[in-house]
Coordinates of C-alpha atoms and ligand atoms in Angstrom, one line a residue:
M1 CA 0.0 0.0 0.0
V2 CA 1.3 3.5 -0.9
D3 CA 1.1 6.5 1.3
F4 CA 1.9 9.7 -0.5
T5 CA 0.8 11.9 2.2
K6 CA 4.3 11.9 3.5
Q7 CA 5.3 14.1 0.6
P8 CA 3.8 17.5 1.0
A9 CA 5.8 19.0 -2.1
D10 CA 4.6 16.4 -4.6
K11 CA 1.0 17.7 -5.0
G12 CA -1.0 19.3 -7.9
F13 CA 1.1 19.2 -11.2
F14 CA 4.0 17.6 -9.3
A15 CA 2.1 14.6 -7.9
P16 CA 3.3 11.3 -9.4
I17 CA 1.1 9.9 -12.1
R18 CA 1.7 6.3 -11.2
F19 CA 0.5 4.7 -14.6
E20 CA 2.0 3.7 -17.8
A21 CA 0.4 5.1 -20.9
D22 CA -0.4 4.5 -24.5
V23 CA -2.2 7.2 -26.5
Y24 CA -2.7 6.4 -30.2
D25 CA -3.2 9.4 -32.6
C26 CA -3.2 12.1 -30.2
E27 CA -5.6 15.1 -30.4
V28 CA -3.9 18.0 -32.1
I29 CA -4.7 21.8 -32.1
G30 CA -3.1 23.1 -35.4
K31 CA -1.1 21.0 -37.8
V32 CA 1.9 18.8 -37.0
P33 CA 4.6 19.3 -39.7
T34 CA 4.8 16.3 -42.0
D35 CA 8.5 16.7 -42.2
M36 CA 8.9 15.9 -38.5
N37 CA 9.5 12.1 -38.4
G38 CA 11.0 10.5 -35.4
A39 CA 10.2 11.0 -31.7
F40 CA 10.6 13.4 -28.8
V41 CA 11.9 11.3 -26.1
R42 CA 11.7 12.5 -22.6
L43 CA 13.0 11.3 -19.2
G44 CA 12.2 12.3 -15.7
G45 CA 11.1 10.7 -12.5
D46 CA 7.8 9.4 -11.1
W47 CA 7.9 7.9 -7.5
L48 CA 6.9 4.3 -7.6
Y49 CA 7.0 4.5 -3.7
P50 CA 7.5 7.8 -1.9
S51 CA 10.8 8.5 -0.1
N52 CA 11.2 7.4 3.3
F53 CA 12.7 10.8 4.1
K54 CA 10.5 14.1 4.1
D55 CA 13.6 16.1 3.2
D56 CA 14.8 14.0 0.4
V57 CA 15.2 15.6 -3.1
P58 CA 13.2 15.2 -6.1
F59 CA 16.3 13.7 -8.1
N60 CA 15.6 10.5 -6.1
S61 CA 12.5 9.6 -7.9
D62 CA 12.0 6.5 -10.3
G63 CA 13.0 7.0 -13.8
Y64 CA 10.0 7.3 -16.2
I65 CA 10.6 7.5 -19.9
S66 CA 8.0 8.7 -22.5
M67 CA 7.9 9.6 -26.1
F68 CA 5.9 11.5 -28.6
R69 CA 6.3 9.4 -31.8
F70 CA 5.8 11.4 -34.9
K71 CA 4.8 9.8 -38.3
N72 CA 3.5 11.7 -41.3
G73 CA 1.7 14.4 -39.2
T74 CA 0.3 12.1 -36.6
V75 CA 1.6 11.7 -33.1
D76 CA 1.3 8.5 -30.6
F77 CA 2.4 8.9 -27.0
K78 CA 3.9 6.2 -24.8
G79 CA 5.1 6.3 -21.3
R80 CA 6.9 3.6 -19.2
W81 CA 8.8 3.3 -16.0
V82 CA 12.4 2.6 -16.3
K83 CA 12.5 -1.0 -14.9
T84 CA 15.7 -0.7 -12.9
E85 CA 17.0 -3.1 -10.3
R86 CA 15.9 -0.8 -7.7
Y87 CA 12.3 -0.6 -9.2
Q88 CA 12.0 -4.2 -9.5
K89 CA 13.1 -4.9 -5.8
D90 CA 10.8 -2.2 -4.5
L91 CA 7.9 -3.5 -6.4
A92 CA 8.6 -7.0 -5.2
A93 CA 8.6 -5.8 -1.6
N94 CA 5.7 -3.4 -1.9
R95 CA 7.6 -0.7 -0.4
Q96 CA 10.5 1.9 -0.8
L97 CA 13.7 -0.1 0.2
Y98 CA 16.1 2.8 -0.7
G99 CA 17.0 5.8 1.4
Y100 CA 18.3 9.2 0.5
Y101 CA 19.4 10.4 -3.0
R102 CA 22.9 8.8 -3.6
N103 CA 23.3 7.6 0.0
P104 CA 23.3 3.8 0.1
F105 CA 24.0 3.9 3.8
T106 CA 20.4 4.9 4.4
D107 CA 19.0 1.9 2.5
D108 CA 17.2 -1.2 4.0
P109 CA 19.8 -3.9 5.1
S110 CA 18.2 -6.2 2.4
V111 CA 19.6 -4.1 -0.5
R112 CA 22.3 -2.1 1.3
D113 CA 25.6 -2.2 -0.8
P114 CA 27.8 0.9 -0.5
E115 CA 30.6 -0.8 -2.5
H116 CA 28.1 -0.7 -5.6
P117 CA 26.3 2.6 -5.3
N118 CA 25.6 2.4 -9.0
R119 CA 23.2 -0.6 -8.5
R120 CA 20.6 1.9 -6.8
T121 CA 20.3 4.3 -9.7
V122 CA 17.0 5.5 -10.6
S123 CA 18.0 6.4 -14.1
N124 CA 15.9 9.5 -14.4
T125 CA 17.8 12.2 -16.1
T126 CA 18.5 12.2 -19.8
P127 CA 17.6 9.9 -22.7
L128 CA 20.4 9.1 -25.1
A129 CA 20.2 7.8 -28.6
F130 CA 23.6 6.8 -29.9
A131 CA 24.9 4.2 -32.4
G132 CA 21.4 2.7 -33.0
K133 CA 20.5 2.2 -29.4
L134 CA 18.3 4.1 -26.9
Y135 CA 19.5 4.6 -23.1
T136 CA 18.3 6.3 -20.0
L137 CA 21.0 8.1 -18.0
K138 CA 21.8 9.1 -14.5
E139 CA 25.1 10.2 -13.3
D140 CA 25.3 7.8 -10.4
G141 CA 24.9 4.6 -12.4
L142 CA 25.4 2.9 -15.5
P143 CA 23.1 3.5 -18.5
Y144 CA 20.0 1.4 -18.9
Q145 CA 19.2 0.3 -22.5
I146 CA 15.6 0.7 -23.6
N147 CA 13.7 -0.8 -26.5
P148 CA 12.7 2.2 -28.6
K149 CA 9.7 0.5 -30.0
T150 CA 8.1 -0.6 -26.7
L151 CA 10.1 1.5 -24.1
D152 CA 10.7 -1.7 -22.3
T153 CA 13.8 -1.8 -20.2
I154 CA 16.5 -4.2 -21.5
G155 CA 19.2 -3.8 -18.7
T156 CA 22.4 -1.9 -17.9
H157 CA 25.2 -1.4 -20.5
N158 CA 28.7 -1.3 -19.8
F159 CA 30.2 -1.1 -23.5
D160 CA 31.7 -4.6 -23.7
G161 CA 33.4 -4.1 -20.3
K162 CA 35.5 -1.2 -21.7
W163 CA 33.5 1.3 -19.5
H164 CA 35.7 1.3 -16.3
S165 CA 33.9 4.1 -14.3
Q166 CA 31.2 2.9 -11.8
T167 CA 29.1 6.0 -13.2
F168 CA 28.0 7.4 -16.5
T169 CA 27.0 11.1 -16.9
A170 CA 23.6 12.2 -17.9
H171 CA 25.3 14.8 -20.3
T172 CA 27.1 13.2 -23.1
K173 CA 28.4 15.3 -26.0
L174 CA 28.2 14.3 -29.7
D175 CA 30.8 15.9 -31.9
P176 CA 29.0 16.7 -35.2
V177 CA 32.2 16.8 -37.1
S178 CA 33.7 13.4 -36.3
G179 CA 30.5 11.6 -35.1
E180 CA 32.3 10.7 -31.8
L181 CA 30.5 10.7 -28.5
I182 CA 32.4 12.1 -25.4
A183 CA 31.2 10.7 -22.1
F184 CA 32.5 10.5 -18.5
G185 CA 31.9 9.3 -15.1
Y186 CA 32.7 11.1 -11.7
E187 CA 33.0 9.5 -8.5
A188 CA 34.2 6.9 -10.9
T189 CA 35.9 4.6 -8.3
G190 CA 33.2 4.6 -5.7
L191 CA 31.2 6.8 -3.3
A192 CA 32.8 10.3 -2.8
S193 CA 35.9 9.3 -4.8
D194 CA 37.9 12.0 -6.6
D195 CA 38.3 10.1 -9.8
V196 CA 37.0 11.1 -13.1
F197 CA 37.2 8.8 -16.2
V198 CA 36.5 10.2 -19.7
Y199 CA 35.7 8.2 -22.7
T200 CA 35.5 8.7 -26.4
L201 CA 33.2 6.2 -28.2
D202 CA 33.3 6.0 -32.0
K203 CA 30.3 6.1 -34.3
A204 CA 29.8 2.4 -34.0
G205 CA 29.4 2.8 -30.1
Q206 CA 32.8 1.3 -29.3
V207 CA 35.1 2.7 -26.6
V208 CA 38.2 4.0 -28.4
H209 CA 39.9 6.2 -25.8
E210 CA 40.1 6.7 -22.0
A211 CA 41.5 9.5 -19.9
R212 CA 41.7 9.7 -16.1
F213 CA 42.2 12.6 -13.8
K214 CA 41.4 13.7 -10.2
V215 CA 39.3 16.8 -9.2
P216 CA 40.5 19.6 -6.8
Y217 CA 37.5 18.6 -4.6
V218 CA 34.6 16.0 -5.1
S219 CA 31.6 17.9 -6.6
M220 CA 28.6 17.4 -8.7
I221 CA 30.1 17.4 -12.4
H222 CA 26.7 17.3 -14.0
D223 CA 27.5 18.6 -17.4
V224 CA 30.6 19.4 -19.4
A225 CA 31.2 21.4 -22.5
L226 CA 33.0 20.3 -25.8
T227 CA 35.1 22.1 -28.3
Q228 CA 37.0 20.8 -31.3
K229 CA 40.1 20.5 -29.2
H230 CA 39.0 20.4 -25.5
V231 CA 36.6 19.0 -22.9
I232 CA 35.6 21.5 -20.2
F233 CA 34.8 20.2 -16.5
P234 CA 33.2 22.5 -14.0
V235 CA 33.7 21.8 -10.3
F236 CA 31.8 23.9 -7.9
G237 CA 30.1 24.3 -4.5
Y238 CA 28.1 21.1 -4.2
V239 CA 30.4 18.9 -1.9
T240 CA 30.2 15.6 -0.3
S241 CA 32.4 13.1 1.7
M242 CA 32.4 9.5 3.1
E243 CA 31.9 11.0 6.6
R244 CA 28.6 12.7 5.8
L245 CA 27.3 9.6 3.8
K246 CA 28.1 7.3 6.7
A247 CA 26.4 9.7 9.0
G248 CA 23.1 9.2 6.9
K249 CA 23.0 12.6 5.3
E250 CA 22.1 13.8 1.8
H251 CA 24.8 13.4 -0.7
W252 CA 25.3 17.1 -1.5
V253 CA 25.6 20.1 0.6
W254 CA 26.4 23.6 -0.6
D255 CA 29.7 25.1 0.6
S256 CA 29.9 28.8 -0.4
S257 CA 33.6 29.0 0.6
K258 CA 34.5 26.8 -2.4
P259 CA 36.0 28.5 -5.5
M260 CA 34.7 27.2 -8.9
Y261 CA 37.3 25.3 -10.7
I262 CA 37.2 24.7 -14.5
G263 CA 39.2 21.8 -15.8
I264 CA 40.3 22.0 -19.5
L265 CA 41.3 18.6 -20.9
P266 CA 42.8 18.4 -24.3
R267 CA 40.9 15.9 -26.3
G268 CA 43.0 12.7 -27.0
S269 CA 45.2 13.3 -23.8
D270 CA 45.4 10.5 -21.1
G271 CA 44.3 13.1 -18.4
K272 CA 47.7 14.1 -17.0
D273 CA 47.7 17.4 -18.8
I274 CA 44.3 18.7 -17.6
R275 CA 44.7 22.3 -16.6
W276 CA 42.6 23.9 -13.8
F277 CA 41.5 27.5 -13.7
K278 CA 39.9 28.9 -10.7
G279 CA 37.4 31.6 -10.0
P280 CA 34.8 32.9 -7.3
E281 CA 31.9 31.0 -5.9
R282 CA 29.4 30.1 -8.8
C283 CA 26.9 27.4 -9.7
M284 CA 27.2 25.9 -13.3
V285 CA 25.2 22.8 -13.4
H286 CA 24.5 22.9 -17.2
T287 CA 26.6 24.3 -20.1
C288 CA 25.5 26.0 -23.4
N289 CA 28.3 25.5 -25.8
A290 CA 32.0 26.2 -26.2
R291 CA 34.8 26.5 -28.7
T292 CA 38.5 26.8 -29.0
E293 CA 39.9 29.8 -30.9
G294 CA 43.7 29.6 -31.2
N295 CA 44.9 29.9 -27.4
R296 CA 41.5 30.7 -26.1
V297 CA 38.8 28.5 -25.0
I298 CA 35.5 30.2 -24.7
L299 CA 32.5 28.8 -22.9
E300 CA 29.0 30.0 -22.7
A301 CA 26.6 28.7 -19.8
P302 CA 23.7 29.7 -17.6
I303 CA 25.5 30.6 -14.3
A304 CA 24.2 31.3 -10.9
D305 CA 26.0 33.1 -8.1
S306 CA 25.3 30.4 -5.6
N307 CA 23.4 27.2 -4.9
Q308 CA 20.6 26.8 -7.5
F309 CA 18.5 24.1 -5.9
P310 CA 16.4 25.1 -2.8
F311 CA 16.4 21.4 -1.7
F312 CA 20.2 21.2 -1.1
A313 CA 21.2 22.7 2.3
S314 CA 24.0 24.9 3.0
I315 CA 26.9 23.6 5.0
D316 CA 26.7 26.7 7.2
G317 CA 22.9 26.5 7.7
S318 CA 22.3 29.8 6.0
P319 CA 18.9 29.9 4.1
W320 CA 18.7 29.4 0.4
N321 CA 19.0 32.8 -1.5
P322 CA 16.6 32.8 -4.4
Q323 CA 18.4 36.0 -5.9
K324 CA 21.7 34.3 -6.0
A325 CA 20.0 31.1 -7.6
R326 CA 19.1 33.0 -10.8
H327 CA 20.8 32.1 -13.9
Y328 CA 22.2 34.6 -16.4
I329 CA 23.9 33.5 -19.6
R330 CA 27.6 34.2 -19.2
R331 CA 30.8 33.8 -21.3
L332 CA 34.0 32.5 -19.6
T333 CA 37.1 33.0 -21.6
F334 CA 40.3 31.0 -20.7
D335 CA 43.7 32.1 -22.1
L336 CA 45.8 28.8 -22.4
S337 CA 48.9 30.9 -23.1
S338 CA 48.6 32.7 -19.7
K339 CA 50.7 31.6 -16.7
D340 CA 48.0 32.2 -14.0
D341 CA 44.8 30.2 -13.3
S342 CA 42.3 33.1 -13.6
Y343 CA 39.7 33.5 -16.3
K344 CA 37.4 36.2 -17.6
E345 CA 33.6 36.3 -17.0
E346 CA 31.0 38.4 -18.8
I347 CA 27.2 38.4 -18.6
I348 CA 26.0 38.4 -22.1
I349 CA 22.3 38.5 -21.7
P350 CA 22.0 40.9 -18.5
N351 CA 18.4 41.9 -18.8
Q352 CA 16.7 38.4 -18.7
S353 CA 17.3 35.7 -16.2
I354 CA 16.5 32.2 -17.4
T355 CA 16.2 28.5 -16.3
D356 CA 19.4 26.6 -16.8
L357 CA 17.7 24.1 -19.0
I358 CA 19.3 25.6 -22.1
R359 CA 19.5 24.2 -25.6
I360 CA 21.3 24.9 -28.9
D361 CA 21.2 23.5 -32.5
Q362 CA 23.2 20.4 -31.9
R363 CA 24.6 20.6 -35.3
Y364 CA 26.7 23.5 -34.0
L365 CA 28.0 21.8 -30.7
S366 CA 31.6 22.6 -30.3
L367 CA 31.6 25.1 -33.2
P368 CA 30.9 28.9 -33.6
Y369 CA 27.2 29.5 -33.1
Q370 CA 24.8 32.2 -32.5
Y371 CA 21.5 31.1 -30.7
A372 CA 20.5 29.5 -27.5
Y373 CA 17.1 28.4 -26.4
A374 CA 15.6 28.4 -22.9
G375 CA 12.5 28.7 -20.8
Y376 CA 12.1 31.8 -18.5
N377 CA 9.4 33.7 -16.8
D378 CA 8.0 36.9 -18.2
P379 CA 6.0 38.6 -15.2
N380 CA 4.5 41.1 -17.7
R381 CA 2.5 38.4 -19.6
P382 CA -1.1 37.6 -18.5
F383 CA -1.2 34.9 -15.7
D384 CA -4.2 32.9 -14.4
E385 CA -3.0 33.2 -10.8
A386 CA -6.2 31.7 -9.3
R387 CA -5.5 28.3 -10.9
A388 CA -1.7 28.0 -10.7
G389 CA -1.7 26.1 -7.4
N390 CA 1.8 25.1 -6.3
L391 CA 3.1 26.1 -9.8
K392 CA 2.9 29.6 -8.5
G393 CA 6.2 31.2 -8.3
R394 CA 7.9 28.5 -10.6
V395 CA 6.0 29.1 -13.8
Q396 CA 8.0 29.4 -16.9
N397 CA 5.6 31.1 -19.4
C398 CA 8.0 31.8 -22.4
Y399 CA 10.6 30.1 -24.5
G400 CA 13.4 32.5 -25.6
R401 CA 15.6 32.2 -28.6
F402 CA 18.7 34.2 -27.4
D403 CA 20.9 35.8 -30.1
L404 CA 24.3 35.6 -28.3
R405 CA 25.9 38.1 -30.7
S406 CA 23.2 41.0 -30.6
G407 CA 21.5 40.1 -27.3
K408 CA 18.1 40.1 -28.9
I409 CA 15.5 37.8 -27.6
D410 CA 12.6 36.2 -29.7
A411 CA 10.0 35.0 -27.3
Y412 CA 7.3 32.4 -27.5
F413 CA 4.5 32.9 -24.9
A414 CA 2.7 29.7 -23.9
G415 CA -0.5 31.2 -22.5
D416 CA -1.8 32.5 -19.2
S417 CA -2.2 29.0 -17.6
H418 CA 0.9 27.2 -19.0
S419 CA 4.3 26.5 -17.6
L420 CA 7.0 25.2 -19.9
Q421 CA 9.4 22.3 -19.4
E422 CA 12.8 22.3 -21.2
P423 CA 12.8 23.0 -25.0
Y424 CA 14.6 21.2 -27.7
F425 CA 15.7 22.3 -31.0
V426 CA 14.7 20.0 -34.0
P427 CA 16.5 21.0 -37.2
R428 CA 14.4 20.8 -40.4
A429 CA 17.1 18.7 -42.2
K430 CA 20.4 16.9 -41.4
K431 CA 22.2 19.8 -42.7
G432 CA 21.3 23.5 -43.0
A433 CA 21.7 26.9 -41.5
E434 CA 21.8 27.3 -37.8
G435 CA 18.4 27.7 -36.2
D436 CA 16.3 26.5 -39.2
G437 CA 13.9 24.2 -37.6
Y438 CA 11.3 23.7 -34.9
L439 CA 11.4 24.3 -31.1
V440 CA 9.4 21.6 -29.2
G441 CA 8.7 21.3 -25.5
V442 CA 6.0 20.2 -23.1
A443 CA 3.8 22.7 -21.4
S444 CA 2.0 22.0 -18.2
N445 CA -1.5 23.4 -18.7
F446 CA -2.7 24.0 -15.0
A447 CA -6.2 25.3 -16.0
E448 CA -7.0 21.8 -17.6
M449 CA -4.6 19.7 -15.6
R450 CA -3.2 18.3 -18.7
S451 CA 0.2 18.3 -20.7
E452 CA 0.6 19.6 -24.2
L453 CA 3.5 19.3 -26.5
I454 CA 4.4 22.7 -28.1
I455 CA 5.7 22.8 -31.7
A456 CA 6.8 26.2 -32.8
D457 CA 8.9 27.6 -35.8
A458 CA 12.2 28.3 -34.1
Q459 CA 12.8 31.2 -36.3
H460 CA 9.4 32.9 -35.5
L461 CA 8.7 32.2 -31.8
E462 CA 6.8 35.4 -31.4
A463 CA 4.3 34.1 -34.0
G464 CA 3.1 31.5 -31.5
D465 CA 2.8 27.7 -32.0
I466 CA 2.3 25.8 -35.3
A467 CA 0.8 22.9 -33.3
R468 CA -0.1 21.5 -29.9
V469 CA -0.4 17.8 -29.2
I470 CA -2.8 17.4 -26.5
L471 CA -2.5 14.6 -23.8
P472 CA -5.7 14.1 -21.7
F473 CA -3.7 13.9 -18.6
R474 CA -0.7 15.3 -16.8
A475 CA 2.5 13.6 -18.2
S476 CA 5.0 12.6 -15.7
S477 CA 7.5 15.4 -15.3
Q478 CA 10.6 15.9 -17.4
V479 CA 14.1 16.5 -16.5
H480 CA 15.7 16.5 -20.0
G481 CA 14.2 15.5 -23.5
I482 CA 15.7 14.9 -26.9
W483 CA 14.5 14.8 -30.5
V484 CA 15.4 11.5 -32.3
D485 CA 15.1 11.3 -36.1
E486 CA 13.4 8.2 -37.6
D487 CA 16.6 6.8 -39.0
Q488 CA 18.5 7.0 -35.7
L489 CA 16.8 4.2 -33.9
P490 CA 14.8 1.0 -34.8
F491 CA 11.4 2.3 -34.0
A492 CA 9.5 -0.2 -35.9
Ligands
LIG501 C1 20.5 17.1 -11.8 C2 19.5 16.1 -11.9 C3 19.6 15.0 -11.3 C4 20.8 14.6 -10.6 C5 21.8 15.4 -10.6 O1 19.6 18.9 -12.9 C6 21.6 16.7 -11.1 C7 20.5 18.5 -12.3 C8 17.3 14.4 -12.1 O2 18.6 14.0 -11.3 O3 20.8 13.4 -10.1
LIG502 FE1 20.9 18.0 -16.8

């Protein structure tokens, strides 16, 4: 029997949905472009059983994968839990056997295994389609392979034993020039370990290169950035230790005394020549894009001044500061010919804070580019406050296309009772000018208590959407979503 009254935060639009779904030929408002063939695949969490801890974090909920499958102007929807080892054990026991997010010491003795923390992953963060296979990713475990036709879970994947890290990041980087995938794992040799292993996988999905290095301090390396020459690793304020884990605490705590370190690893290096730059307290969970120009490495990212997550506590007990949690798109410039370890920071879009769920035209990853896409809230747009419930204060009512050269913003407004999840840029064709394509993303319609997939012309956001795919229910909430072309996966 399940008792969700223990989780006061998970109500309204954030309550678990608790069912698996199939909707054939979804209702559509407008017209779905017939040149969109493939799927928008989303991953997030939906608690099978609630956490045993009131102060646990949402990142600990069971992985749930869903997809909007596009074929010749029609869309089918499918949603399935990721049937992890943990999901199966919980379901067999009819209760939550696992404890806090990333703390195996708080697990039930029947499953407690701190030597193999990756076996308790919920696999709830990002879908990955690579070399003809579909995976779900979470940074504390190995990928789970998923059947792209049925969304059934196949099992964990270790790349023929060549993936030596215990963990696999949620944010891989596909080089659009070489077709290689750069991926890594941190806490690679065990809980709170300072080892990072970095891998290159070729187009066929084979591991072809490994690099290893140690971090200045153990931190959440959620995302990296890729250039044609370098991989960039941010290390900042979220800290952990074996002591705090053994004491039964949450994995991460924010330490504002920690400088941000940025590690720049030459691609192809074995890890020994990683170079660390150092700056003031910052929070950079996600990156936007980066490039190497001669001796300079240039990185753009949504960056906050301090702890961006209200649910991770401060090490000194100070309250969460919402002002310092706001993200602005900033540019960091690193001079590889300099002798010191400092870098330059500029805010390039100073008049609009955004969510850190930022996207680009992936065909321009690691290359010079112009546009970024992200959700944000414009308080000057009409807002149906009476119906917003617990979405109030966290509504994102716009998608913006941010021109990083001119600072100009082209905005899509979703409506007075809609909050937008992370967008994704879908190019119109395999090759083409940057930004020519569609922007897609799921809106939570809190007036109707249903989810809607928005499809807009990415070059004319202000014009409104081309189509909305309507679900007759709330879809489980998303962390990240990706567009997958028809020919990338065996959907049939
Ligand atoms: C993030 C999300 C996670 C996680 C670590 O958004 C970082 C950042 C959904 O899980 O485990
Ligand atoms: Fe992420």
